[in-house]
Coordinates of C-alpha atoms (C1' of nucleotides) in Angstrom, one line a residue:
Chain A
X1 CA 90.9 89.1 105.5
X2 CA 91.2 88.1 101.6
X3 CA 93.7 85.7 102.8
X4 CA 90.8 83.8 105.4
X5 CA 88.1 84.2 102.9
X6 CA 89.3 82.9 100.0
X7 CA 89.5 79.0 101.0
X8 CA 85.7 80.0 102.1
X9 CA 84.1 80.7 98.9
X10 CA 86.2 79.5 95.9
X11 CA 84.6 77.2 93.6
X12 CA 81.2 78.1 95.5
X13 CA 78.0 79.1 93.6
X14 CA 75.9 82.0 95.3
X15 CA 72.5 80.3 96.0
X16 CA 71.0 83.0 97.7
X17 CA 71.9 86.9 99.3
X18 CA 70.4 89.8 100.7
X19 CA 71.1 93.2 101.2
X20 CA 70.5 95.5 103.5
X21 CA 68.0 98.5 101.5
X22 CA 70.5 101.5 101.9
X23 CA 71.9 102.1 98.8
X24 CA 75.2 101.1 100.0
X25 CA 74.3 97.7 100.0
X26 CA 71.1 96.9 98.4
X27 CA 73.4 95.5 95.1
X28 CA 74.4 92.5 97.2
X29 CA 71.9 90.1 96.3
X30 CA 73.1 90.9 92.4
X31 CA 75.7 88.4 92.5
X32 CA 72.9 85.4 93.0
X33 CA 73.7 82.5 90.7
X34 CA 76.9 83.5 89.6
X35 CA 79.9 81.2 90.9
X36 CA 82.5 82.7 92.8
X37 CA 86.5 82.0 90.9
X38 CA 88.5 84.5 92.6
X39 CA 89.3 86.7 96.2
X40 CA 91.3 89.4 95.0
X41 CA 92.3 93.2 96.8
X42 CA 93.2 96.1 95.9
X43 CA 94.0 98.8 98.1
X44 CA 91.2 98.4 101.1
X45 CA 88.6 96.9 98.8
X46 CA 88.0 92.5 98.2
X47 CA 87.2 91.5 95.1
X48 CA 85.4 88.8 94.4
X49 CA 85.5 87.1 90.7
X50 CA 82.7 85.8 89.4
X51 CA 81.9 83.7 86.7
X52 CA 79.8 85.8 84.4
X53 CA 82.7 88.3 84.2
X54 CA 81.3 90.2 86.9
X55 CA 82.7 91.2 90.3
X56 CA 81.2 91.3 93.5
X57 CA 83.1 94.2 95.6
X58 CA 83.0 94.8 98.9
X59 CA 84.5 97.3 101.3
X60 CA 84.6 96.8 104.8
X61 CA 84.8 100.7 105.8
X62 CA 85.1 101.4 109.3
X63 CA 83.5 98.6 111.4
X64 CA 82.7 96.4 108.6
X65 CA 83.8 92.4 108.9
X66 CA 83.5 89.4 106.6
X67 CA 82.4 85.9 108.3
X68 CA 81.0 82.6 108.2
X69 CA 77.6 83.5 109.9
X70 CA 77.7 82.2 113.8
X71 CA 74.4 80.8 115.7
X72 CA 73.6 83.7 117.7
X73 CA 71.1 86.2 115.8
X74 CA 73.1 90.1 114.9
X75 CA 70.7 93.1 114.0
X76 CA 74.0 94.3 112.6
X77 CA 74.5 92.4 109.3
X78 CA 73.8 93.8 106.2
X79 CA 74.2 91.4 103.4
X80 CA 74.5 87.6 103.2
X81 CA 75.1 85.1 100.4
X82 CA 74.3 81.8 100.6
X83 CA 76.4 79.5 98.9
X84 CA 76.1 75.8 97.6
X85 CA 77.5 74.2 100.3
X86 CA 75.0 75.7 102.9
X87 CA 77.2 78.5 104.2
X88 CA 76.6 81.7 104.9
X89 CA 78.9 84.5 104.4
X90 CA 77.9 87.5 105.6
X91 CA 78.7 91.6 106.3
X92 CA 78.3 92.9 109.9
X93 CA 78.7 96.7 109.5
X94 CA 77.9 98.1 112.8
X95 CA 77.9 101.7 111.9
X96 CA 77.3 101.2 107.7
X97 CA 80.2 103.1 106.4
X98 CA 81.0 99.8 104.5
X99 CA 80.0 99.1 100.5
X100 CA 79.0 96.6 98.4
X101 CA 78.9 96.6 94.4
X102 CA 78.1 93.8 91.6
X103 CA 80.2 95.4 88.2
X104 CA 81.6 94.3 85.2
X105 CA 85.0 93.5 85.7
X106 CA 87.2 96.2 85.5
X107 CA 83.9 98.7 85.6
X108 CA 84.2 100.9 88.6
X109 CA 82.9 103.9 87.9
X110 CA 79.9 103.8 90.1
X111 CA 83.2 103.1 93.0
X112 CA 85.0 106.4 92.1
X113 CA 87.6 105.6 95.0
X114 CA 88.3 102.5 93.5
X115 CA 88.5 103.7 89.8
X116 CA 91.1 106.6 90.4
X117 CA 93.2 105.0 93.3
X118 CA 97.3 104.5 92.8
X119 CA 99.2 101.3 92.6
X120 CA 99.3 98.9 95.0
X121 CA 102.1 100.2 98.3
X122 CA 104.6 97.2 97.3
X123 CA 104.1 98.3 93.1
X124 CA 107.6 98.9 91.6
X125 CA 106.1 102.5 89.9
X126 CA 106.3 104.1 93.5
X127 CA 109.9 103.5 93.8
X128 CA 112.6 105.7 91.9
X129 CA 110.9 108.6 92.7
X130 CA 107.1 107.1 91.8
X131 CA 105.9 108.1 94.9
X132 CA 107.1 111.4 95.3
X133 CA 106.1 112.7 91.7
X134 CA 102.6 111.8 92.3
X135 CA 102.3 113.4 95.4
X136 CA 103.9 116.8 93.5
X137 CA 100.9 116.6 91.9
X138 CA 98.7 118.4 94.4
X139 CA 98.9 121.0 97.5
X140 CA 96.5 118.9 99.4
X141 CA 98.3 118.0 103.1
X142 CA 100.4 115.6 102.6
X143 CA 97.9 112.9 105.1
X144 CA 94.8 114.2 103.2
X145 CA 96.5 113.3 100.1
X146 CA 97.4 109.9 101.6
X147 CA 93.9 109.5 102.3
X148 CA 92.5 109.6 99.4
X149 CA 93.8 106.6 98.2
X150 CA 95.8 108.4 94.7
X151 CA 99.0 108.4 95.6
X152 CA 99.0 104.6 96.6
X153 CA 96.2 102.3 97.8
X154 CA 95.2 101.0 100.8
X155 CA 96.6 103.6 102.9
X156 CA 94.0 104.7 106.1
X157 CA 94.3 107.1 109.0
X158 CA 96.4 104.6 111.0
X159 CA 99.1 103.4 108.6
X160 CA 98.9 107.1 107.6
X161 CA 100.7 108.6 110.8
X162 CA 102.5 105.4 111.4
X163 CA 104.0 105.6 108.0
X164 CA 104.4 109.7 108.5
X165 CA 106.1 109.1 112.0
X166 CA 108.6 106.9 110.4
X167 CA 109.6 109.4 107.9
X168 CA 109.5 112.3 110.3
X169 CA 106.9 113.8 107.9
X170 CA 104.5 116.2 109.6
X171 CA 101.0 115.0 108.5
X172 CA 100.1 119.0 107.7
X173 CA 102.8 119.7 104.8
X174 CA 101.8 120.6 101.5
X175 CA 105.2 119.4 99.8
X176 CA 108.0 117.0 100.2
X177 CA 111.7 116.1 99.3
X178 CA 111.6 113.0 96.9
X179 CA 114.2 111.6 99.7
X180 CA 111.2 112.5 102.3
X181 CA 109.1 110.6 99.7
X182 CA 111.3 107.8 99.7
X183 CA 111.5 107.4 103.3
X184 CA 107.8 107.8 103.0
X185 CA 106.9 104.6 101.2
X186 CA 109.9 102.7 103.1
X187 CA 108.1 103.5 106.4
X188 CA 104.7 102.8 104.8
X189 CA 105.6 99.2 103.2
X190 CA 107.1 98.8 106.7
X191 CA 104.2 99.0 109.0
X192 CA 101.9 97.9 106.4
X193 CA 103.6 94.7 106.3
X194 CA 103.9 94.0 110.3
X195 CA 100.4 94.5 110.5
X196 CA 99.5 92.0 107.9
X197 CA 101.7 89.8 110.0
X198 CA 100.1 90.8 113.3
X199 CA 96.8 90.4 111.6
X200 CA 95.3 93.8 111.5
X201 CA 94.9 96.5 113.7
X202 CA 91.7 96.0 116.2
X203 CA 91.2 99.2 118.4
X204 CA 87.6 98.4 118.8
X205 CA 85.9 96.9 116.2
X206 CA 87.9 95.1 113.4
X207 CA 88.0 91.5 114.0
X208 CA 89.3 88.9 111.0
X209 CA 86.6 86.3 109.5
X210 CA 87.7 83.6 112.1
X211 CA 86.5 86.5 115.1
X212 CA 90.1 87.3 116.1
X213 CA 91.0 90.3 117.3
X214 CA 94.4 92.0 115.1
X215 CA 97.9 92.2 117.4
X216 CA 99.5 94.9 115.9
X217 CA 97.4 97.6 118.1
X218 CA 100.8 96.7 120.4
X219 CA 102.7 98.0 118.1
X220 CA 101.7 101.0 117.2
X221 CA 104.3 103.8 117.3
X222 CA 102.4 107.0 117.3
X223 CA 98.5 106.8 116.1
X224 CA 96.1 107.2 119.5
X225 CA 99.3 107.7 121.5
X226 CA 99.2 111.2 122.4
X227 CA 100.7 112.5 125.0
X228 CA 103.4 109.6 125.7
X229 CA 106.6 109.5 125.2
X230 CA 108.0 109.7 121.3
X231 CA 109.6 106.3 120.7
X232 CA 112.9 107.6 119.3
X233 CA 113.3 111.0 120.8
X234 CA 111.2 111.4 124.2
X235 CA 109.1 114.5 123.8
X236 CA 105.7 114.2 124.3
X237 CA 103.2 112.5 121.3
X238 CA 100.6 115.4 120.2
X239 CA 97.0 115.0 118.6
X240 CA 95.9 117.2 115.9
X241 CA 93.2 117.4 113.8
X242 CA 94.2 117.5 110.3
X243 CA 91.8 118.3 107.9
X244 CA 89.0 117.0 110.1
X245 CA 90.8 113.8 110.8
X246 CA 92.1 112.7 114.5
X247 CA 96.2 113.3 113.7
X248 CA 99.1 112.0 116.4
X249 CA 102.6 112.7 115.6
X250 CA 105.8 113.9 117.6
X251 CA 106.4 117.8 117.4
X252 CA 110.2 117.3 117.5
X253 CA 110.7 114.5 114.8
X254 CA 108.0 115.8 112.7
X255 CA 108.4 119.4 111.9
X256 CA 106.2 121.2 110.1
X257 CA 109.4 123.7 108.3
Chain B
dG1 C1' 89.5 120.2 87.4
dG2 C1' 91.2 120.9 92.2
dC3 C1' 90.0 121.6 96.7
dT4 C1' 87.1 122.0 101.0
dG5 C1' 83.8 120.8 104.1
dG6 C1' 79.7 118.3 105.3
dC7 C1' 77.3 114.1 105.5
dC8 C1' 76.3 109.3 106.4
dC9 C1' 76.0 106.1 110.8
dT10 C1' 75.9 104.2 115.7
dG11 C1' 78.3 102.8 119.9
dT12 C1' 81.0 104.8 123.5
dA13 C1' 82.7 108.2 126.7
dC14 C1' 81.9 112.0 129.3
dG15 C1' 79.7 116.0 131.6
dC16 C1' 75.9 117.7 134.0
Chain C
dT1 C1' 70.9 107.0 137.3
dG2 C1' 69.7 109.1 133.2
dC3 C1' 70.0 112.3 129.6
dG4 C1' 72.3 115.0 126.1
dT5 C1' 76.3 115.8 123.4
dA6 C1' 80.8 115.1 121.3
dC7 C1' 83.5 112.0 119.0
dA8 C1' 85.4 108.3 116.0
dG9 C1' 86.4 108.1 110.4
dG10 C1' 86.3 106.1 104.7
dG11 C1' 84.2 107.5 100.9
dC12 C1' 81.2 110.4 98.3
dC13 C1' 79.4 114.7 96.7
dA14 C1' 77.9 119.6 96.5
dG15 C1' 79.6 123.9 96.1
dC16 C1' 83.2 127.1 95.5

DNA sequence: GGCTGGCCCTGTACGC
DNA sequence: TGCGTACAGGGCCAGC
């Protein structure tokens, strides 16, 4: 998505925006005026570099998706900036678990996700053992911990049991092997990767700015394919519920120990 | 300070 | 056919 939007909006001045009034995206309209210099990411949030040394921030959550604004009229947008050349980009967030946020560069402590997540998946600091000692850190379950964005960014419940699956990991453990760990981020950088290729995962709602659906739904391993057939050993995928959070994995590769 | 569980939000699927 | 209910989940926060 960062890579679509960019050519979109650099070197465009904000003439106009609106927000939706739920606190989650009433700041939108904050960036009028200011010039828009940058589309960066980090982990699942775009930033947007302003002029004035601000940063306009927006996460897509759930259902959330960043476009030009089509003809037909959608009670599901909730913000839109107007730039100088007359278009409109705008946030459709059909069920408003999606974020927006005007800082200070660098500022993010009103985004405490975003302040306190871990490097980037492909960051040098995971490997050598990076990963693994900053998952010693905690007992949380080793998917929860994924979850919450500390460990690495960008990481959600998808990539999580793909990346888990590839590893043999099961989602529920408390502690891993720094080899686990390894195979862990190898697994993780892998799927991230061929999904960024196929351009995202759309099981329902995600769609990329120019309205396409993602392709790498096909190629999903394990997550929402319980009760099939394991890829590499046969038995039959289960679904879990992992600290309130719809698990898949394979009871034989996986083991819980 | 770490951890858990509940909440937000709305379309869809499913049972009665 | 129509209604009610469960479910999906990323991030935040209250409470332990």
């Amino acid at each position: 998505m960062r890579r679509q939007i960019e050519p979109l909006v650099v070197g465009r001045r904000i003439a106009e925006a609106w927000g939706h009034p739920s606190a989650k995206f009433a700041a939108a309209p904050d960036a009028s005026g200011a010039t828009i210099h940058s589309v960066g990411r980090r982990g699942k949030y775009l930033l947007l570099g302003l002029d004035d040394d601000r940063e306009l921030i927006v996460h897509l959550g759930m259902t959330g998706q960043l476009r030009l604004r089509p003809a037909e009229l959608d009670p599901y947008v909730r913000a839109w900036w107007r730039l100088d050349d007359d278009a409109i980009l705008e946030l459709r967030d059909v069920r408003r678990f999606g974020r927006i946020g005007v800082v200070p560069v660098g500022e993010y402590a009103s985004l405490p996700t975003l302040a306190a997540q871990g490097p980037e998946p492909w960051d040098r600091r995971l490997d050598d053992g990076g990963l693994w000692r900053n998952l010693r850190r905690s007992k949380v379950r080793i998917k929860t911990q994924l979850l919450s964005q500390r460990p690495l960014a960008g990481v959600g419940n998808i990539y999580a049991d793909e990346g888990l699956w590839r590893a043999g990991i099961h989602p529920a453990r408390r502690s891993i092997t720094r080899r686990e760990a390894e195979d862990l981020l190898g697994g993780l950088r892998q799927v991230l990767e061929q999904a960024v290729v196929n351009g995202g995962t759309t099981l329902r709602d995600y769609r990329t700015p120019d309205g396409d659906r993602g392709r790498h739904q096909y190629d999903l391993e394990c997550y929402g394919r319980a009760g099939e057939p394991c890829g590499r050993c046969g038995s039959e995928l289960r679904r879990s519920i992992v600290d309130a959070r719809g698990t898949t994995h394979c009871p034989r590769c996986q083991r819980r120990r």
